[in-house]
JSON list of C-alpha atoms in Angstrom, two decimals:
[
{"chain": "A", "resi": 1, "resn": "MET", "atom": "CA", "xyz": [74.15, 119.87, 114.05]},
{"chain": "A", "resi": 2, "resn": "LYS", "atom": "CA", "xyz": [75.53, 120.17, 117.53]},
{"chain": "A", "resi": 3, "resn": "ALA", "atom": "CA", "xyz": [79.11, 119.10, 118.16]},
{"chain": "A", "resi": 4, "resn": "PRO", "atom": "CA", "xyz": [81.96, 120.20, 120.43]},
{"chain": "A", "resi": 5, "resn": "ASP", "atom": "CA", "xyz": [84.49, 122.77, 119.20]},
{"chain": "A", "resi": 6, "resn": "TRP", "atom": "CA", "xyz": [87.20, 120.13, 118.71]},
{"chain": "A", "resi": 7, "resn": "TYR", "atom": "CA", "xyz": [85.08, 117.96, 116.43]},
{"chain": "A", "resi": 8, "resn": "ASP", "atom": "CA", "xyz": [85.88, 119.57, 113.04]},
{"chain": "A", "resi": 9, "resn": "ALA", "atom": "CA", "xyz": [89.65, 119.24, 113.51]},
{"chain": "A", "resi": 10, "resn": "TRP", "atom": "CA", "xyz": [89.18, 115.72, 114.88]},
{"chain": "A", "resi": 11, "resn": "CYS", "atom": "CA", "xyz": [87.18, 114.79, 111.74]},
{"chain": "A", "resi": 12, "resn": "GLU", "atom": "CA", "xyz": [89.88, 116.21, 109.46]},
{"chain": "A", "resi": 13, "resn": "GLU", "atom": "CA", "xyz": [92.48, 114.08, 111.27]},
{"chain": "A", "resi": 14, "resn": "ALA", "atom": "CA", "xyz": [90.19, 111.04, 111.07]},
{"chain": "A", "resi": 15, "resn": "PHE", "atom": "CA", "xyz": [89.74, 111.49, 107.32]},
{"chain": "A", "resi": 16, "resn": "ALA", "atom": "CA", "xyz": [93.47, 111.98, 106.69]},
{"chain": "A", "resi": 17, "resn": "THR", "atom": "CA", "xyz": [94.28, 108.82, 108.66]},
{"chain": "A", "resi": 18, "resn": "PHE", "atom": "CA", "xyz": [91.48, 106.96, 106.90]},
{"chain": "A", "resi": 19, "resn": "THR", "atom": "CA", "xyz": [92.75, 108.02, 103.46]},
{"chain": "A", "resi": 20, "resn": "ALA", "atom": "CA", "xyz": [96.22, 106.67, 104.30]},
{"chain": "A", "resi": 21, "resn": "LYS", "atom": "CA", "xyz": [94.70, 103.40, 105.57]},
{"chain": "A", "resi": 22, "resn": "GLN", "atom": "CA", "xyz": [92.63, 103.05, 102.40]},
{"chain": "A", "resi": 23, "resn": "LYS", "atom": "CA", "xyz": [95.74, 103.56, 100.26]},
{"chain": "A", "resi": 24, "resn": "ARG", "atom": "CA", "xyz": [97.71, 100.95, 102.24]},
{"chain": "A", "resi": 25, "resn": "MET", "atom": "CA", "xyz": [94.81, 98.52, 102.09]},
{"chain": "A", "resi": 26, "resn": "ASP", "atom": "CA", "xyz": [94.49, 98.96, 98.33]},
{"chain": "A", "resi": 27, "resn": "GLU", "atom": "CA", "xyz": [98.23, 98.56, 97.79]},
{"chain": "A", "resi": 28, "resn": "THR", "atom": "CA", "xyz": [98.42, 95.45, 99.94]},
{"chain": "A", "resi": 29, "resn": "HIS", "atom": "CA", "xyz": [95.19, 93.71, 98.97]},
{"chain": "A", "resi": 30, "resn": "ARG", "atom": "CA", "xyz": [94.31, 95.33, 95.59]},
{"chain": "A", "resi": 31, "resn": "LEU", "atom": "CA", "xyz": [90.59, 95.36, 96.38]},
{"chain": "A", "resi": 32, "resn": "ALA", "atom": "CA", "xyz": [89.60, 97.09, 93.14]},
{"chain": "A", "resi": 33, "resn": "ALA", "atom": "CA", "xyz": [91.45, 94.51, 91.05]},
{"chain": "A", "resi": 34, "resn": "TRP", "atom": "CA", "xyz": [89.29, 91.49, 91.94]},
{"chain": "A", "resi": 35, "resn": "ALA", "atom": "CA", "xyz": [86.56, 90.44, 89.51]},
{"chain": "A", "resi": 36, "resn": "ARG", "atom": "CA", "xyz": [83.85, 90.38, 92.17]},
{"chain": "A", "resi": 37, "resn": "TYR", "atom": "CA", "xyz": [82.98, 91.03, 95.76]},
{"chain": "A", "resi": 38, "resn": "ASP", "atom": "CA", "xyz": [80.27, 89.54, 97.94]},
{"chain": "A", "resi": 39, "resn": "TYR", "atom": "CA", "xyz": [79.26, 90.69, 101.38]},
{"chain": "A", "resi": 40, "resn": "ASP", "atom": "CA", "xyz": [77.36, 88.68, 103.92]},
{"chain": "A", "resi": 41, "resn": "ALA", "atom": "CA", "xyz": [76.15, 91.10, 106.57]},
{"chain": "A", "resi": 42, "resn": "ALA", "atom": "CA", "xyz": [74.85, 88.34, 108.84]},
{"chain": "A", "resi": 43, "resn": "ALA", "atom": "CA", "xyz": [78.24, 86.61, 108.79]},
{"chain": "A", "resi": 44, "resn": "CYS", "atom": "CA", "xyz": [80.02, 90.00, 108.91]},
{"chain": "A", "resi": 45, "resn": "THR", "atom": "CA", "xyz": [82.25, 89.16, 105.95]},
{"chain": "A", "resi": 46, "resn": "LEU", "atom": "CA", "xyz": [83.23, 90.77, 102.67]},
{"chain": "A", "resi": 47, "resn": "THR", "atom": "CA", "xyz": [84.94, 88.48, 100.16]},
{"chain": "A", "resi": 48, "resn": "PHE", "atom": "CA", "xyz": [86.86, 89.54, 97.06]},
{"chain": "A", "resi": 49, "resn": "SER", "atom": "CA", "xyz": [87.24, 86.83, 94.41]},
{"chain": "A", "resi": 50, "resn": "ASP", "atom": "CA", "xyz": [88.43, 86.02, 90.93]},
{"chain": "A", "resi": 51, "resn": "GLU", "atom": "CA", "xyz": [87.81, 83.04, 88.64]},
{"chain": "A", "resi": 52, "resn": "ALA", "atom": "CA", "xyz": [89.89, 80.82, 90.94]},
{"chain": "A", "resi": 53, "resn": "GLY", "atom": "CA", "xyz": [87.85, 81.68, 94.04]},
{"chain": "A", "resi": 54, "resn": "PRO", "atom": "CA", "xyz": [88.19, 83.89, 97.15]},
{"chain": "A", "resi": 55, "resn": "ARG", "atom": "CA", "xyz": [91.35, 86.01, 97.36]},
{"chain": "A", "resi": 56, "resn": "VAL", "atom": "CA", "xyz": [90.73, 88.43, 100.21]},
{"chain": "A", "resi": 57, "resn": "VAL", "atom": "CA", "xyz": [88.31, 88.13, 103.12]},
{"chain": "A", "resi": 58, "resn": "ALA", "atom": "CA", "xyz": [87.41, 90.99, 105.43]},
{"chain": "A", "resi": 59, "resn": "ASP", "atom": "CA", "xyz": [85.59, 91.14, 108.76]},
{"chain": "A", "resi": 60, "resn": "ILE", "atom": "CA", "xyz": [83.02, 93.93, 108.43]},
{"chain": "A", "resi": 61, "resn": "GLN", "atom": "CA", "xyz": [80.33, 95.96, 110.10]},
{"chain": "A", "resi": 62, "resn": "VAL", "atom": "CA", "xyz": [77.60, 97.91, 108.33]},
{"chain": "A", "resi": 63, "resn": "VAL", "atom": "CA", "xyz": [78.29, 101.60, 108.85]},
{"chain": "A", "resi": 64, "resn": "GLY", "atom": "CA", "xyz": [75.18, 102.77, 107.05]},
{"chain": "A", "resi": 65, "resn": "THR", "atom": "CA", "xyz": [73.46, 103.33, 103.73]},
{"chain": "A", "resi": 66, "resn": "ILE", "atom": "CA", "xyz": [72.68, 106.17, 101.38]},
{"chain": "A", "resi": 67, "resn": "GLY", "atom": "CA", "xyz": [69.63, 106.33, 99.17]},
{"chain": "A", "resi": 68, "resn": "ASP", "atom": "CA", "xyz": [68.23, 109.05, 96.96]},
{"chain": "A", "resi": 69, "resn": "HIS", "atom": "CA", "xyz": [67.72, 111.52, 99.79]},
{"chain": "A", "resi": 70, "resn": "ASP", "atom": "CA", "xyz": [69.40, 110.53, 103.01]},
{"chain": "A", "resi": 71, "resn": "TRP", "atom": "CA", "xyz": [71.94, 108.58, 105.06]},
{"chain": "A", "resi": 72, "resn": "MET", "atom": "CA", "xyz": [70.80, 105.98, 107.59]},
{"chain": "A", "resi": 73, "resn": "TRP", "atom": "CA", "xyz": [73.15, 104.57, 110.20]},
{"chain": "A", "resi": 74, "resn": "GLY", "atom": "CA", "xyz": [73.36, 100.79, 110.20]},
{"chain": "A", "resi": 75, "resn": "TRP", "atom": "CA", "xyz": [72.35, 100.64, 113.86]},
{"chain": "A", "resi": 76, "resn": "ALA", "atom": "CA", "xyz": [69.15, 102.54, 113.03]},
{"chain": "A", "resi": 77, "resn": "ASN", "atom": "CA", "xyz": [68.09, 100.24, 110.18]},
{"chain": "A", "resi": 78, "resn": "ALA", "atom": "CA", "xyz": [66.00, 97.25, 111.29]},
{"chain": "A", "resi": 79, "resn": "ASN", "atom": "CA", "xyz": [66.85, 95.47, 108.02]},
{"chain": "A", "resi": 80, "resn": "TRP", "atom": "CA", "xyz": [70.40, 94.76, 109.24]},
{"chain": "A", "resi": 81, "resn": "SER", "atom": "CA", "xyz": [71.04, 91.99, 111.73]},
{"chain": "A", "resi": 82, "resn": "ALA", "atom": "CA", "xyz": [72.21, 93.01, 115.20]},
{"chain": "A", "resi": 83, "resn": "GLN", "atom": "CA", "xyz": [75.61, 91.35, 114.73]},
{"chain": "A", "resi": 84, "resn": "SER", "atom": "CA", "xyz": [76.24, 93.28, 111.49]},
{"chain": "A", "resi": 85, "resn": "THR", "atom": "CA", "xyz": [75.93, 96.63, 113.28]},
{"chain": "A", "resi": 86, "resn": "GLU", "atom": "CA", "xyz": [76.99, 95.73, 116.82]},
{"chain": "A", "resi": 87, "resn": "ALA", "atom": "CA", "xyz": [80.30, 97.63, 116.80]},
{"chain": "A", "resi": 88, "resn": "MET", "atom": "CA", "xyz": [78.64, 100.66, 115.21]},
{"chain": "A", "resi": 89, "resn": "ARG", "atom": "CA", "xyz": [76.70, 101.16, 118.44]},
{"chain": "A", "resi": 90, "resn": "GLN", "atom": "CA", "xyz": [80.05, 102.18, 119.95]},
{"chain": "A", "resi": 91, "resn": "VAL", "atom": "CA", "xyz": [80.23, 104.99, 117.38]},
{"chain": "A", "resi": 92, "resn": "ARG", "atom": "CA", "xyz": [76.72, 106.07, 118.38]},
{"chain": "A", "resi": 93, "resn": "GLN", "atom": "CA", "xyz": [77.69, 105.96, 122.05]},
{"chain": "A", "resi": 94, "resn": "PHE", "atom": "CA", "xyz": [80.81, 108.03, 121.29]},
{"chain": "A", "resi": 95, "resn": "GLY", "atom": "CA", "xyz": [78.47, 110.60, 119.73]},
{"chain": "A", "resi": 96, "resn": "LEU", "atom": "CA", "xyz": [76.13, 110.58, 122.72]},
{"chain": "A", "resi": 97, "resn": "ASP", "atom": "CA", "xyz": [78.99, 110.81, 125.22]},
{"chain": "A", "resi": 98, "resn": "ASN", "atom": "CA", "xyz": [80.58, 113.74, 123.39]},
{"chain": "A", "resi": 99, "resn": "GLY", "atom": "CA", "xyz": [77.50, 115.66, 122.26]},
{"chain": "A", "resi": 100, "resn": "ILE", "atom": "CA", "xyz": [78.05, 114.92, 118.54]},
{"chain": "A", "resi": 101, "resn": "GLU", "atom": "CA", "xyz": [74.58, 114.93, 117.07]},
{"chain": "A", "resi": 102, "resn": "GLU", "atom": "CA", "xyz": [75.42, 113.45, 113.65]},
{"chain": "A", "resi": 103, "resn": "LEU", "atom": "CA", "xyz": [76.82, 110.30, 115.26]},
{"chain": "A", "resi": 104, "resn": "ALA", "atom": "CA", "xyz": [73.67, 109.74, 117.31]},
{"chain": "A", "resi": 105, "resn": "THR", "atom": "CA", "xyz": [70.96, 110.76, 114.81]},
{"chain": "A", "resi": 106, "resn": "ASP", "atom": "CA", "xyz": [69.33, 107.86, 112.93]},
{"chain": "A", "resi": 107, "resn": "VAL", "atom": "CA", "xyz": [68.90, 109.60, 109.57]},
{"chain": "A", "resi": 108, "resn": "LEU", "atom": "CA", "xyz": [70.92, 112.49, 108.10]},
{"chain": "A", "resi": 109, "resn": "THR", "atom": "CA", "xyz": [70.55, 114.57, 104.95]},
{"chain": "A", "resi": 110, "resn": "SER", "atom": "CA", "xyz": [73.26, 116.18, 102.84]},
{"chain": "A", "resi": 111, "resn": "ASP", "atom": "CA", "xyz": [73.83, 117.72, 99.43]},
{"chain": "A", "resi": 112, "resn": "ASP", "atom": "CA", "xyz": [76.72, 115.23, 99.08]},
{"chain": "A", "resi": 113, "resn": "LEU", "atom": "CA", "xyz": [75.52, 111.87, 100.37]},
{"chain": "A", "resi": 114, "resn": "PRO", "atom": "CA", "xyz": [78.51, 109.88, 99.01]},
{"chain": "A", "resi": 115, "resn": "GLY", "atom": "CA", "xyz": [80.87, 112.35, 100.70]},
{"chain": "A", "resi": 116, "resn": "LEU", "atom": "CA", "xyz": [78.89, 112.11, 103.93]},
{"chain": "A", "resi": 117, "resn": "GLY", "atom": "CA", "xyz": [79.05, 108.31, 103.76]},
{"chain": "A", "resi": 118, "resn": "TRP", "atom": "CA", "xyz": [82.83, 108.33, 103.35]},
{"chain": "A", "resi": 119, "resn": "MET", "atom": "CA", "xyz": [83.26, 110.85, 106.17]},
{"chain": "A", "resi": 120, "resn": "LEU", "atom": "CA", "xyz": [81.09, 108.83, 108.56]},
{"chain": "A", "resi": 121, "resn": "ALA", "atom": "CA", "xyz": [83.02, 105.69, 107.56]},
{"chain": "A", "resi": 122, "resn": "ALA", "atom": "CA", "xyz": [86.28, 107.53, 108.34]},
{"chain": "A", "resi": 123, "resn": "ILE", "atom": "CA", "xyz": [84.95, 108.67, 111.72]},
{"chain": "A", "resi": 124, "resn": "SER", "atom": "CA", "xyz": [83.77, 105.13, 112.47]},
{"chain": "A", "resi": 125, "resn": "ALA", "atom": "CA", "xyz": [87.18, 103.76, 111.48]},
{"chain": "A", "resi": 126, "resn": "ARG", "atom": "CA", "xyz": [88.85, 106.15, 113.92]},
{"chain": "A", "resi": 127, "resn": "VAL", "atom": "CA", "xyz": [86.53, 105.37, 116.81]},
{"chain": "A", "resi": 128, "resn": "LEU", "atom": "CA", "xyz": [86.77, 101.60, 116.23]},
{"chain": "A", "resi": 129, "resn": "GLU", "atom": "CA", "xyz": [90.42, 101.52, 115.07]},
{"chain": "A", "resi": 130, "resn": "ALA", "atom": "CA", "xyz": [89.38, 99.78, 111.84]},
{"chain": "A", "resi": 131, "resn": "GLU", "atom": "CA", "xyz": [91.46, 99.09, 108.73]},
{"chain": "A", "resi": 132, "resn": "GLY", "atom": "CA", "xyz": [89.26, 101.01, 106.30]},
{"chain": "A", "resi": 133, "resn": "ALA", "atom": "CA", "xyz": [85.94, 100.80, 104.49]},
{"chain": "A", "resi": 134, "resn": "TYR", "atom": "CA", "xyz": [84.29, 99.67, 101.28]},
{"chain": "A", "resi": 135, "resn": "ARG", "atom": "CA", "xyz": [81.36, 101.23, 99.43]},
{"chain": "A", "resi": 136, "resn": "ALA", "atom": "CA", "xyz": [79.08, 98.69, 97.76]},
{"chain": "A", "resi": 137, "resn": "PRO", "atom": "CA", "xyz": [76.46, 100.01, 95.30]},
{"chain": "A", "resi": 138, "resn": "SER", "atom": "CA", "xyz": [72.95, 98.97, 96.27]},
{"chain": "A", "resi": 139, "resn": "GLY", "atom": "CA", "xyz": [69.89, 99.89, 94.23]},
{"chain": "A", "resi": 140, "resn": "ALA", "atom": "CA", "xyz": [69.67, 103.68, 94.06]},
{"chain": "A", "resi": 141, "resn": "GLY", "atom": "CA", "xyz": [72.31, 104.12, 96.72]},
{"chain": "A", "resi": 142, "resn": "ALA", "atom": "CA", "xyz": [75.11, 102.33, 98.48]},
{"chain": "A", "resi": 143, "resn": "VAL", "atom": "CA", "xyz": [76.02, 100.50, 101.65]},
{"chain": "A", "resi": 144, "resn": "TYR", "atom": "CA", "xyz": [79.18, 101.52, 103.49]},
{"chain": "A", "resi": 145, "resn": "LEU", "atom": "CA", "xyz": [81.01, 98.63, 105.10]},
{"chain": "A", "resi": 146, "resn": "LEU", "atom": "CA", "xyz": [83.63, 99.14, 107.77]},
{"chain": "A", "resi": 147, "resn": "ILE", "atom": "CA", "xyz": [86.57, 96.79, 107.35]},
{"chain": "A", "resi": 148, "resn": "ARG", "atom": "CA", "xyz": [87.67, 95.74, 110.82]},
{"chain": "A", "resi": 149, "resn": "SER", "atom": "CA", "xyz": [90.38, 93.38, 109.53]},
{"chain": "A", "resi": 150, "resn": "LEU", "atom": "CA", "xyz": [91.26, 91.62, 106.29]},
{"chain": "A", "resi": 151, "resn": "LYS", "atom": "CA", "xyz": [93.52, 88.85, 105.05]},
{"chain": "A", "resi": 152, "resn": "SER", "atom": "CA", "xyz": [94.61, 87.37, 101.77]},
{"chain": "A", "resi": 153, "resn": "VAL", "atom": "CA", "xyz": [93.50, 83.77, 101.27]},
{"chain": "A", "resi": 154, "resn": "SER", "atom": "CA", "xyz": [95.31, 82.91, 98.03]}
]
């Protein structure tokens, strides 16, 4: 896919920063330790809970989904509400403005769809200055949720 010469190095930096953010987020909020999570795309929230109730609440955007054969950007999927993908349109615009085809193409294919999902989440986190992301299994695939902010509620 078409992209400017600087894009590969920029992506590597984005992923390194994203990895550090994910580690900090996990250390601070222990997302994997909670008994359950629930996301409400229309309300743009992701809630981590235990038996006593909600423990961490995140403001989210739907980055996109993977299925058996492809990736679809959240902004390209009519099944998501406009508010759940609104910020992701800025990522698409960044792609259009900079000639980065993968950020402006509705559906992408890859031999490593989970890896592609994480990379596109990392790129989105860089463009939108987000805290990190969460991958929620969904049927035969997964939905990638960008975490714009999060707070402990316990």
